[in-house]
mmCIF file with all atom_site columns, C-alpha atoms in Angstrom:
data_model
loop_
_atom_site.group_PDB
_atom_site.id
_atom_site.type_symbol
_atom_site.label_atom_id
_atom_site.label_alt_id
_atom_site.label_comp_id
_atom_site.label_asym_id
_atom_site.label_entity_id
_atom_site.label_seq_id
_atom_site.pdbx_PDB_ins_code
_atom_site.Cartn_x
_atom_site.Cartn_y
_atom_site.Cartn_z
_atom_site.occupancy
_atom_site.B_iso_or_equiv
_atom_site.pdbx_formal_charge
_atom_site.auth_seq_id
_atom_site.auth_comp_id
_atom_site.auth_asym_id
_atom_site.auth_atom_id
_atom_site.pdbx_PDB_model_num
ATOM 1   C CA . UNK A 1 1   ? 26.063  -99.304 14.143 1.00 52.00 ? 243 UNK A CA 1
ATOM 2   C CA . UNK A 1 2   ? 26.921  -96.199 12.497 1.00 62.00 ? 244 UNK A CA 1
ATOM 3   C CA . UNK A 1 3   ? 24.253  -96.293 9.920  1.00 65.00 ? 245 UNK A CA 1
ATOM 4   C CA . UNK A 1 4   ? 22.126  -96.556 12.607 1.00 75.00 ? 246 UNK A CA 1
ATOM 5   C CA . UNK A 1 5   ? 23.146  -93.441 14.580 1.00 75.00 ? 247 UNK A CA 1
ATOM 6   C CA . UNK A 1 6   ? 23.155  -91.386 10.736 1.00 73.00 ? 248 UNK A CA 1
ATOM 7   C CA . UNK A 1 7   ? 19.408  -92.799 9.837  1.00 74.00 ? 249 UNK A CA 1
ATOM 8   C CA . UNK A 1 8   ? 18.259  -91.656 13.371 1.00 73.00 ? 250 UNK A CA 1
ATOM 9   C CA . UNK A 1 9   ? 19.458  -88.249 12.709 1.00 74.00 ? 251 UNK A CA 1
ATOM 10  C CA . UNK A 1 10  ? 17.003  -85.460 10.919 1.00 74.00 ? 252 UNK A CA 1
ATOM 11  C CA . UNK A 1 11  ? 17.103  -83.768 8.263  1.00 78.00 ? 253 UNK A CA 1
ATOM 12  C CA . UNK A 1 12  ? 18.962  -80.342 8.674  1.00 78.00 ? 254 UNK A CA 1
ATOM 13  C CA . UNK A 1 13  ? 16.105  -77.080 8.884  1.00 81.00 ? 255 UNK A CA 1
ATOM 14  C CA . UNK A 1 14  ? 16.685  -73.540 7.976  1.00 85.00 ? 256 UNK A CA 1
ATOM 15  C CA . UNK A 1 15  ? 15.171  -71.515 11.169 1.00 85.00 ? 257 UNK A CA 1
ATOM 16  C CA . UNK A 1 16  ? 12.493  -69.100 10.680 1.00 86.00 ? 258 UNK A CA 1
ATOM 17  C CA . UNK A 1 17  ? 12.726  -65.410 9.354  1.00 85.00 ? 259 UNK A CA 1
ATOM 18  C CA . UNK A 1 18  ? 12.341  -63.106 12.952 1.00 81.00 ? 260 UNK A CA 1
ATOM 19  C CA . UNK A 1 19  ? 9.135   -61.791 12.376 1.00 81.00 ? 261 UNK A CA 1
ATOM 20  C CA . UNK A 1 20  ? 8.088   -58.156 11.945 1.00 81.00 ? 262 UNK A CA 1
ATOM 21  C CA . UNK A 1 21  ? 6.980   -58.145 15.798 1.00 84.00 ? 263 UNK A CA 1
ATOM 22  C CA . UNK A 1 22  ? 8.777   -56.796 18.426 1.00 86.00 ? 264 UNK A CA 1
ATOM 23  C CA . UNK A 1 23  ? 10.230  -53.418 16.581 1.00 86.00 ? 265 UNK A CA 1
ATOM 24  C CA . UNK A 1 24  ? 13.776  -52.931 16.546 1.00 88.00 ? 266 UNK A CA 1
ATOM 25  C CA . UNK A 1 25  ? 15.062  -50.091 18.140 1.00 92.00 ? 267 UNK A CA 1
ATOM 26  C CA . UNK A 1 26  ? 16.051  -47.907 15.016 1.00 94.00 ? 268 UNK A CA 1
ATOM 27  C CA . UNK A 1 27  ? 12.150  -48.156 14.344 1.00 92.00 ? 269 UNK A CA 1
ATOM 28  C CA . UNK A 1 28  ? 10.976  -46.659 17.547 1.00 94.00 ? 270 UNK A CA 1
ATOM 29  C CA . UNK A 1 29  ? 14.015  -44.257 17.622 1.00 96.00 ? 271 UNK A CA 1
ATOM 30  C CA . UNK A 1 30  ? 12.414  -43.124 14.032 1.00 97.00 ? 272 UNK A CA 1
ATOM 31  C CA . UNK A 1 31  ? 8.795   -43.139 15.350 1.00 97.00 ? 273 UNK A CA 1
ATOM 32  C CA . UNK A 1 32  ? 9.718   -40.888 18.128 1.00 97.00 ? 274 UNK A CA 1
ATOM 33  C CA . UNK A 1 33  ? 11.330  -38.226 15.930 1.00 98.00 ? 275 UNK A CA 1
ATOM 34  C CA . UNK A 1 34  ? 8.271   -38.310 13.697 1.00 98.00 ? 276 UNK A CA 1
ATOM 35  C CA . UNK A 1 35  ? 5.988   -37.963 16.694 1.00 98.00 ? 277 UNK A CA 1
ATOM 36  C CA . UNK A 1 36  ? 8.042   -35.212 17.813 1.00 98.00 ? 278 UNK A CA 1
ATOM 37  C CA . UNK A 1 37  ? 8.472   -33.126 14.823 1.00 98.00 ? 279 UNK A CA 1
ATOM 38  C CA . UNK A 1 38  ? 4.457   -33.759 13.981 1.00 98.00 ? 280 UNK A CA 1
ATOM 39  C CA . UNK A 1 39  ? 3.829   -32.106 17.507 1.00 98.00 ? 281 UNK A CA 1
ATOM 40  C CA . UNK A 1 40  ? 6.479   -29.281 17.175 1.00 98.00 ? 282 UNK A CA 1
ATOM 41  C CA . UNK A 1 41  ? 4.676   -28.743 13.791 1.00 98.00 ? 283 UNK A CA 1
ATOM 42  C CA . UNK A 1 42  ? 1.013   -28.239 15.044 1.00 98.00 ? 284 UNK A CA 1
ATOM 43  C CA . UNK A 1 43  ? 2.495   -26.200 17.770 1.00 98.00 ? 285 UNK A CA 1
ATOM 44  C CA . UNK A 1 44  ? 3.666   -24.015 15.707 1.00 97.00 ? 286 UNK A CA 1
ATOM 45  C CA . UNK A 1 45  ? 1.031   -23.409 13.195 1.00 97.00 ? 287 UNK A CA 1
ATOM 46  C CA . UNK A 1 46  ? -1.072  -22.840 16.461 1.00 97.00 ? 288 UNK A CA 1
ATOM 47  C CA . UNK A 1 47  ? 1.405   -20.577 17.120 1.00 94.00 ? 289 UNK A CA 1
ATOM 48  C CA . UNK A 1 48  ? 1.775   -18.924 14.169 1.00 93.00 ? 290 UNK A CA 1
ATOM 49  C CA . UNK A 1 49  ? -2.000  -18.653 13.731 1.00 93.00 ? 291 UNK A CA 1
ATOM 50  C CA . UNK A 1 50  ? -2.539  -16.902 17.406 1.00 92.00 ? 292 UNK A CA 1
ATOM 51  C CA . UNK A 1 51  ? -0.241  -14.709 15.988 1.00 90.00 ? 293 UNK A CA 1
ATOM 52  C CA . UNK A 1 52  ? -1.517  -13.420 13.362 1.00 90.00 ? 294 UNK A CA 1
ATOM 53  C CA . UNK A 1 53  ? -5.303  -13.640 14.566 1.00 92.00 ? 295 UNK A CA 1
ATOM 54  C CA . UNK A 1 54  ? -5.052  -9.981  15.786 1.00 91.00 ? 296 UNK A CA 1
ATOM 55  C CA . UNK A 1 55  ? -4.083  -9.172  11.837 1.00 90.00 ? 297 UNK A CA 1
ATOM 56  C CA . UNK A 1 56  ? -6.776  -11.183 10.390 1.00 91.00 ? 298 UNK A CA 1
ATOM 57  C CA . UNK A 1 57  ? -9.349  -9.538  12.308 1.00 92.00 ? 299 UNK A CA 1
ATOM 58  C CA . UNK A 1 58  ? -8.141  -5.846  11.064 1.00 91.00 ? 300 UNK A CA 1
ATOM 59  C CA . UNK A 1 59  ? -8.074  -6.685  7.268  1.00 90.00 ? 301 UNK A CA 1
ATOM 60  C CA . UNK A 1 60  ? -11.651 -7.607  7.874  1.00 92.00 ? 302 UNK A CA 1
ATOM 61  C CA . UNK A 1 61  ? -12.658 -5.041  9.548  1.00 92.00 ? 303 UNK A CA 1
ATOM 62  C CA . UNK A 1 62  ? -10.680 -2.806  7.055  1.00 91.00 ? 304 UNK A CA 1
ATOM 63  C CA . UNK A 1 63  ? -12.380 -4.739  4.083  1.00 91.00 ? 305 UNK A CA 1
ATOM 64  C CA . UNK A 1 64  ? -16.010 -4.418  5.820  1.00 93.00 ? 306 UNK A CA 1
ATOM 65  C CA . UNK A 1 65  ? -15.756 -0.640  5.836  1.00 93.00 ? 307 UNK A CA 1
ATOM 66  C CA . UNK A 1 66  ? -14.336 0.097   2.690  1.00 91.00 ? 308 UNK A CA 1
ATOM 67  C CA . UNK A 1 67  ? -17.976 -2.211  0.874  1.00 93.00 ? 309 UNK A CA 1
ATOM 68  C CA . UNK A 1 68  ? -19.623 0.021   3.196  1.00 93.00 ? 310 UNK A CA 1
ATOM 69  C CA . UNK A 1 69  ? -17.974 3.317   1.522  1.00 89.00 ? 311 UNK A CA 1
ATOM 70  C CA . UNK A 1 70  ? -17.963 1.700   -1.740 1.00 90.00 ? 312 UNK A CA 1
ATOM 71  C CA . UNK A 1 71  ? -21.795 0.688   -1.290 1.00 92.00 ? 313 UNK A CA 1
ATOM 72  C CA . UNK A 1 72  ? -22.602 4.095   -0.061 1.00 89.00 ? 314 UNK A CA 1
ATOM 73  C CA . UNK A 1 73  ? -23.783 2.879   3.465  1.00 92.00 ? 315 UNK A CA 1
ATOM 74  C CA . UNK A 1 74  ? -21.345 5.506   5.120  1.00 89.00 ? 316 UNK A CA 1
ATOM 75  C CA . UNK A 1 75  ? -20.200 9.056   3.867  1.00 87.00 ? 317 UNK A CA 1
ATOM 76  C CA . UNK A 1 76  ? -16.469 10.001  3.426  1.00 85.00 ? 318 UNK A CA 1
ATOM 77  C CA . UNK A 1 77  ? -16.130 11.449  6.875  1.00 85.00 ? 319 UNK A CA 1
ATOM 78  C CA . UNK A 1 78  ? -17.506 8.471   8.187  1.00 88.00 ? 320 UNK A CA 1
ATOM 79  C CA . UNK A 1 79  ? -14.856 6.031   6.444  1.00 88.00 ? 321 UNK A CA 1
ATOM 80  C CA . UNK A 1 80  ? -11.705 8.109   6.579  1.00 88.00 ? 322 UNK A CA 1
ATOM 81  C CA . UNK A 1 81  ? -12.895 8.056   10.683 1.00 89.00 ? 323 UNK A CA 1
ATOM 82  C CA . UNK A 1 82  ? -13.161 4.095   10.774 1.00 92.00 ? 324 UNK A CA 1
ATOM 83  C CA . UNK A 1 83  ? -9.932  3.514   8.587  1.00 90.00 ? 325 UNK A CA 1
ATOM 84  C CA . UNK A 1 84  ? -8.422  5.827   11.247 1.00 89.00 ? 326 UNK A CA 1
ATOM 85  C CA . UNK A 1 85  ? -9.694  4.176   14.337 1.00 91.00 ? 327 UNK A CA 1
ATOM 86  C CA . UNK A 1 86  ? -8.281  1.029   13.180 1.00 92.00 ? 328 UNK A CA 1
ATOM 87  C CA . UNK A 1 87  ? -4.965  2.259   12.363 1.00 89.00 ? 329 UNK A CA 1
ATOM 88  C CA . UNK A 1 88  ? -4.956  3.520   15.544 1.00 90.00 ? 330 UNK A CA 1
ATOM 89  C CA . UNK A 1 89  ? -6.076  -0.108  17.013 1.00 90.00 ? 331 UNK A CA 1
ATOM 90  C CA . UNK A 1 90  ? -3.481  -1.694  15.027 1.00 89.00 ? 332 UNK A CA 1
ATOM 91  C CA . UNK A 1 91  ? -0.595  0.562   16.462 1.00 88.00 ? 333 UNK A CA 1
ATOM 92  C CA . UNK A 1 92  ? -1.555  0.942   20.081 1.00 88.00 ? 334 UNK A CA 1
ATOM 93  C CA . UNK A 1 93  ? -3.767  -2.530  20.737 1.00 87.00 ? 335 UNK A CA 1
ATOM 94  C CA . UNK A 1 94  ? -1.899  -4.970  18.406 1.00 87.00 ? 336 UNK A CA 1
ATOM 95  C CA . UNK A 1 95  ? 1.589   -3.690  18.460 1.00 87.00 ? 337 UNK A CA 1
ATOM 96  C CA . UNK A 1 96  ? 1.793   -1.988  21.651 1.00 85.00 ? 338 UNK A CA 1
ATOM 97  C CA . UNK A 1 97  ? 3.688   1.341   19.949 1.00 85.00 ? 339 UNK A CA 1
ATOM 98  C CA . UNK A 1 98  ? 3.308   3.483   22.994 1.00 82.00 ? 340 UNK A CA 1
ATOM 99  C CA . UNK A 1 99  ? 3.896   6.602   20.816 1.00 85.00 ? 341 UNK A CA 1
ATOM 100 C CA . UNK A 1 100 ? 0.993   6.059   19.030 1.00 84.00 ? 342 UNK A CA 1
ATOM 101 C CA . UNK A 1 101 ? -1.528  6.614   21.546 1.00 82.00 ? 343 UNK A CA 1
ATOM 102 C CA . UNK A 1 102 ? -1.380  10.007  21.984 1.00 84.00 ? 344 UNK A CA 1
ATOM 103 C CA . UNK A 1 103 ? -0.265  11.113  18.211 1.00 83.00 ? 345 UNK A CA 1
ATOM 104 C CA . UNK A 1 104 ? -2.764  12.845  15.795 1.00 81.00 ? 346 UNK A CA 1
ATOM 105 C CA . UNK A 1 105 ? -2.174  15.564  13.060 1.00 84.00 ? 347 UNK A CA 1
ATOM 106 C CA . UNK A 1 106 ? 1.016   15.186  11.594 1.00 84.00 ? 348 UNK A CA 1
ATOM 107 C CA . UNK A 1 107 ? 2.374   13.344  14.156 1.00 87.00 ? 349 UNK A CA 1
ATOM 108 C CA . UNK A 1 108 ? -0.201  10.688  13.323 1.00 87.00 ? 350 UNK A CA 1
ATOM 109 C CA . UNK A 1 109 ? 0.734   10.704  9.793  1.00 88.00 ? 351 UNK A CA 1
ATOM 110 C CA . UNK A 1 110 ? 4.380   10.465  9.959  1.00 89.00 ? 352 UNK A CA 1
ATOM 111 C CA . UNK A 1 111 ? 3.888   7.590   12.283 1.00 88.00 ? 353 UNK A CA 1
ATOM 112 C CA . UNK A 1 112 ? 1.627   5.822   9.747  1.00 88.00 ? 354 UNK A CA 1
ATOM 113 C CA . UNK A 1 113 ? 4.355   6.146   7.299  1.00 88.00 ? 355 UNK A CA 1
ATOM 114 C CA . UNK A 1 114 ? 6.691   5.173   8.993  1.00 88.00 ? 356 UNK A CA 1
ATOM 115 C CA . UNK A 1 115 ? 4.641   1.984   10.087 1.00 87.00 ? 357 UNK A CA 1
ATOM 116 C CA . UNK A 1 116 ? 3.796   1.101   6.583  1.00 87.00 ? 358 UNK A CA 1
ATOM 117 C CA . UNK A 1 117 ? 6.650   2.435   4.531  1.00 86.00 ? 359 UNK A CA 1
ATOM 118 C CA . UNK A 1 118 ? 3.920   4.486   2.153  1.00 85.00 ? 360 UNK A CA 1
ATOM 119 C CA . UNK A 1 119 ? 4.541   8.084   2.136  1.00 87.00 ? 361 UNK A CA 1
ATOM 120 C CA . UNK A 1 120 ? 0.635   8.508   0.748  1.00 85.00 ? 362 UNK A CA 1
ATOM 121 C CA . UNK A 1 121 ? -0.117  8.905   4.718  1.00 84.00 ? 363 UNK A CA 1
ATOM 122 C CA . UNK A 1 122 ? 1.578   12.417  4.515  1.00 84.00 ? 364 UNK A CA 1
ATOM 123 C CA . UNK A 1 123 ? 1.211   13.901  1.030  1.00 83.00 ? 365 UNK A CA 1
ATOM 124 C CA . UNK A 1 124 ? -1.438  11.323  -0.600 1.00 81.00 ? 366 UNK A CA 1
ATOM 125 C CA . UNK A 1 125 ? -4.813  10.595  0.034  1.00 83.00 ? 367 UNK A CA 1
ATOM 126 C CA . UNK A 1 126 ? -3.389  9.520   3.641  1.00 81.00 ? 368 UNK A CA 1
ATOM 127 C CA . UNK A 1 127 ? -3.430  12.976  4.754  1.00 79.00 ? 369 UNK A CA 1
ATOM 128 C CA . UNK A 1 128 ? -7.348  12.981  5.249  1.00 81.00 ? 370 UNK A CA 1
ATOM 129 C CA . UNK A 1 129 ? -6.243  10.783  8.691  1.00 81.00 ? 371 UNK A CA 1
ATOM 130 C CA . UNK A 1 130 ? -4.730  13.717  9.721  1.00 79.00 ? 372 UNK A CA 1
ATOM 131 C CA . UNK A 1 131 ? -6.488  17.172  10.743 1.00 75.00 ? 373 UNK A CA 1
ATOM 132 C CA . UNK A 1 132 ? -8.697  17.815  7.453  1.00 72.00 ? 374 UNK A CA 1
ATOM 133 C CA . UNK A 1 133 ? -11.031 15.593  9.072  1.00 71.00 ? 375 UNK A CA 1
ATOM 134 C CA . UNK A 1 134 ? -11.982 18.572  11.816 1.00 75.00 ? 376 UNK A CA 1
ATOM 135 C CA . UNK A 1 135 ? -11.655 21.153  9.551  1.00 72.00 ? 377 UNK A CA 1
ATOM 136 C CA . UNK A 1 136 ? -14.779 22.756  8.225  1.00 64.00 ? 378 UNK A CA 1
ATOM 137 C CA . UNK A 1 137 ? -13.948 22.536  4.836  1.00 65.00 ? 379 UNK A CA 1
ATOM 138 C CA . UNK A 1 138 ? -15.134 20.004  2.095  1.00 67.00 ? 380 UNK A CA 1
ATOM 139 C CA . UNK A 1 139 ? -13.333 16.926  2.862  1.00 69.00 ? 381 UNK A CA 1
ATOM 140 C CA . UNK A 1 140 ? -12.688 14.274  0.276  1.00 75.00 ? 382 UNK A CA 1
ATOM 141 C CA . UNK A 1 141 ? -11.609 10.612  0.970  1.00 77.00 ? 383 UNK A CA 1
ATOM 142 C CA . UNK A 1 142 ? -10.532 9.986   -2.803 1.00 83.00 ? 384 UNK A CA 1
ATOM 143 C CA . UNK A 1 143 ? -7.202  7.288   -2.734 1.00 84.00 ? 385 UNK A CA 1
ATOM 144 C CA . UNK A 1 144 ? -8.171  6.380   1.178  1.00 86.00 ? 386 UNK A CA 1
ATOM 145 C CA . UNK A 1 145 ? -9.156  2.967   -0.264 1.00 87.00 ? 387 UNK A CA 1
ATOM 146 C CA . UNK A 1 146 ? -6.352  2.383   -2.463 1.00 88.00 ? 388 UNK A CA 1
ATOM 147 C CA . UNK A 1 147 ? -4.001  3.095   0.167  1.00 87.00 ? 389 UNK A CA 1
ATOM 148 C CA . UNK A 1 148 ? -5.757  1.109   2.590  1.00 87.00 ? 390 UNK A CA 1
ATOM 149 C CA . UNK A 1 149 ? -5.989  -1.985  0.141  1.00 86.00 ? 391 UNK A CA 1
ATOM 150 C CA . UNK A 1 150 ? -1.680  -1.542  -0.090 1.00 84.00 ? 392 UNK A CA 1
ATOM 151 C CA . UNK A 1 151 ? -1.200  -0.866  3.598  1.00 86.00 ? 393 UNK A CA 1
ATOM 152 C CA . UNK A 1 152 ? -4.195  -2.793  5.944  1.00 81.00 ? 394 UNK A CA 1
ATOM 153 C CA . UNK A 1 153 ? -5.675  -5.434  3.985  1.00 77.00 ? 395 UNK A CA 1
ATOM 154 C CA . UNK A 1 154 ? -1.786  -6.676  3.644  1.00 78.00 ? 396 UNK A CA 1
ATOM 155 C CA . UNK A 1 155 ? -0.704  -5.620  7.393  1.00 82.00 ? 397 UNK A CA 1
ATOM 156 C CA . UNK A 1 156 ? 1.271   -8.304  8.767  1.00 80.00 ? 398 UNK A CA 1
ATOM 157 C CA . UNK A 1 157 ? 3.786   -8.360  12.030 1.00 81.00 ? 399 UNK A CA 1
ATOM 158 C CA . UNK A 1 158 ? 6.869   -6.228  11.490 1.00 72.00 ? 400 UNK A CA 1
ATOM 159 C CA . UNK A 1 159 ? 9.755   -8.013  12.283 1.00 66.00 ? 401 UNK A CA 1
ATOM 160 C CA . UNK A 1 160 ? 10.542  -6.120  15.412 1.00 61.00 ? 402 UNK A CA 1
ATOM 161 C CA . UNK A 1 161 ? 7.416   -7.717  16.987 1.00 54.00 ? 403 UNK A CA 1
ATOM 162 C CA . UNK A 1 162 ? 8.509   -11.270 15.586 1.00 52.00 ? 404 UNK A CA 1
ATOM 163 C CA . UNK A 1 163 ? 12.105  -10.350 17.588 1.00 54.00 ? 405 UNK A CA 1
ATOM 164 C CA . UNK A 1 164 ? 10.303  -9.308  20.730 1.00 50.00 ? 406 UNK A CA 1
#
C-alpha cells in the first residue's frame, strides 16, 4: 500500500514569479514624489517666467528704440526721451520705487545709479536723462546706447523685490 499512496502523489512545482501587476507600494510612494516635484517644477518656471515678463518686455522696448536711433528713424532728443520714459516705467510701474515718481534732474540721476550700480547716469553719457534735455543748448546722446546696452537690455529683479 505505500507505493500506492507515493505513485498517487505529484510531482513537486515551483509557484509562479508575482507578476509585475499590482505595484508595490515603494513604486507608487516613488511615482507620487515624481508627480509632485514635476508639478512644483512647472509651477515654478510659470512662476519664474510671470516674473520676469515685466523685464522682458523693457529690454525690448529698450532694444526697439535704440535700431530706431541707430537707423536714424528718431533724433537724439527723441531717444534720450524714450530711454528715459522707460527707466522711469521700470522704477515706478515694475518695481513700485515710490521715490521715483516724482524725481527728475539730479535726483533722477542719482536714483538711476543707484538702481543700476553705473555711475555713467551722473557724470557719463547718463546725464543727458537729466535736465540737458530742456535746456536750449545742443544736446548730444553719444554713450546713451552703450549705457543702456550695460544697464536695460540686462535689467533683471533686484534682490529686494525677489525678498518682498
Amino acid at each position: 500500500m505505500p507505493p500506492d499512496l507515493i505513485q498517487q502523489l505529484r510531482d513537486i512545482h515551483e509557484p509562479t514569479a508575482p507578476g509585475f501587476w499590482p505595484l508595490s507600494t515603494s513604486w507608487w510612494v516613488l511615482f507620487s514624489v515624481v508627480f509632485v516635484l514635476l508639478i512644483g517644477l512647472m509651477l515654478w518656471i510659470l512662476w519664474r517666467n510671470h516674473r520676469l515678463a515685466p523685464y522682458k518686455r523693457i529690454r525690448n522696448m529698450a532694444r526697439d528704440l535704440t535700431q530706431q536711433r541707430e537707423s536714424g528713424e528718431i533724433d537724439a532728443l527723441s531717444y534720450a526721451s524714450g530711454i528715459n520714459l522707460i527707466f522711469k516705467e521700470l522704477l515706478v510701474d515694475i518695481e513700485s520705487r515710490t521715490e521715483s515718481t516724482t524725481a527728475f534732474g539730479t535726483t533722477w540721476q542719482d536714483l538711476l545709479a543707484d538702481r543700476f550700480n553705473e555711475q555713467g547716469f551722473i557724470s557719463g553719457p547718463g546725464a543727458c536723462l537729466g535736465n540737458a534735455r530742456f535746456v536750449g543748448s545742443s544736446f548730444s546722446d553719444e554713450g546713451l546706447p552703450g549705457l543702456v546696452q550695460n544697464t536695460l537690455l540686462r535689467v533683471k529683479p533686484t534682490k529686494e523685490l525677489t525678498d518682498a
